[in-house]
Amino acid sequence: MTIDPTKAIHTWSLFRTLGSFAAPGTMPALEGRTDGVADPVALLDLPALLASHGFASAQICHFSLPSTDRRYLDDLRGSFSDAGVALECFLVDHGDLADPAEGERWRAWIDDWISVAEQLGAPKVRVSAGDQPSSPETIARSAASLRALAAGHDGIRVLVENWQGLLLDADSTLELLDRCEGAIGFLADFGNWTGQHKYADLARVAPLAEACQAKAGFGEDGSIDVEDYRACLRLMADAGYAGPLSIVVDPQRPDVWERLDEAHALIREEAGAA
């Protein structure tokens, strides 16, 4: 199988470029950060900047939006359209559907953000399955909430990711998706699992992936871990994944654009498009 050579990005890579901005009330772990960026890029200007660097597809995070006003969302949707950059997936990076006390509140909160994704015209929205320890009870609680969310938004595909406390391995991920009976899709991320079981776990879930975050690891010399990146790309290709590979690199790097280009060159080589 071949892979898609489209130049795609997960805009977390540009967190610093965007001024290390997290909208108030959206992401407590990130709010109040500042990295001394002299001239941060406004989100409305980001699509044109991405296009100037050759990107044709993007995933964006919910906390990057300074407003969810209808007019602002229309403007942002127009900015992507005008730049010729597809908004592949909208990422809701907070919430805990598996929490026994707060899960219902989080479901309502995530539901509102899925509506934002729909207004932006994103075909997919990735949410967190939950941040509780994995157990039959927490997985069942998450699956019920995820199915309810999907049922309320039939115009957009709701995905989960192998990310946060509930889905720490392939077994828990596959159990959750099985309980969702096709109502929920899956986003694979190269960087969420590490250690000796990383490739085995990724290989088990890769055939289910409907989106992918191609996160690059780095060696001590600051360059991309090419062996690891190629291994992950080949796993996705072998699994039949044919969608965009949204590149993720450390946003604190001063050479972020060069490292994005380096990662994309590896994708093109694996796709036979170099």
mmCIF file of C-alpha atoms in Angstrom, residues 100 110 138 167 203 249 270:
data_model
loop_
_atom_site.group_PDB
_atom_site.id
_atom_site.type_symbol
_atom_site.label_atom_id
_atom_site.label_comp_id
_atom_site.label_asym_id
_atom_site.label_seq_id
_atom_site.Cartn_x
_atom_site.Cartn_y
_atom_site.Cartn_z
ATOM 1 C CA PRO A 100 -18.141 9.069 37.282
ATOM 2 C CA ILE A 110 -17.770 18.537 24.378
ATOM 3 C CA THR A 138 -14.868 3.417 32.763
ATOM 4 C CA LEU A 167 -6.609 4.377 26.289
ATOM 5 C CA ALA A 203 0.032 -2.110 14.273
ATOM 6 C CA VAL A 249 6.812 18.461 15.804
ATOM 7 C CA GLU A 270 7.851 6.613 1.735
#
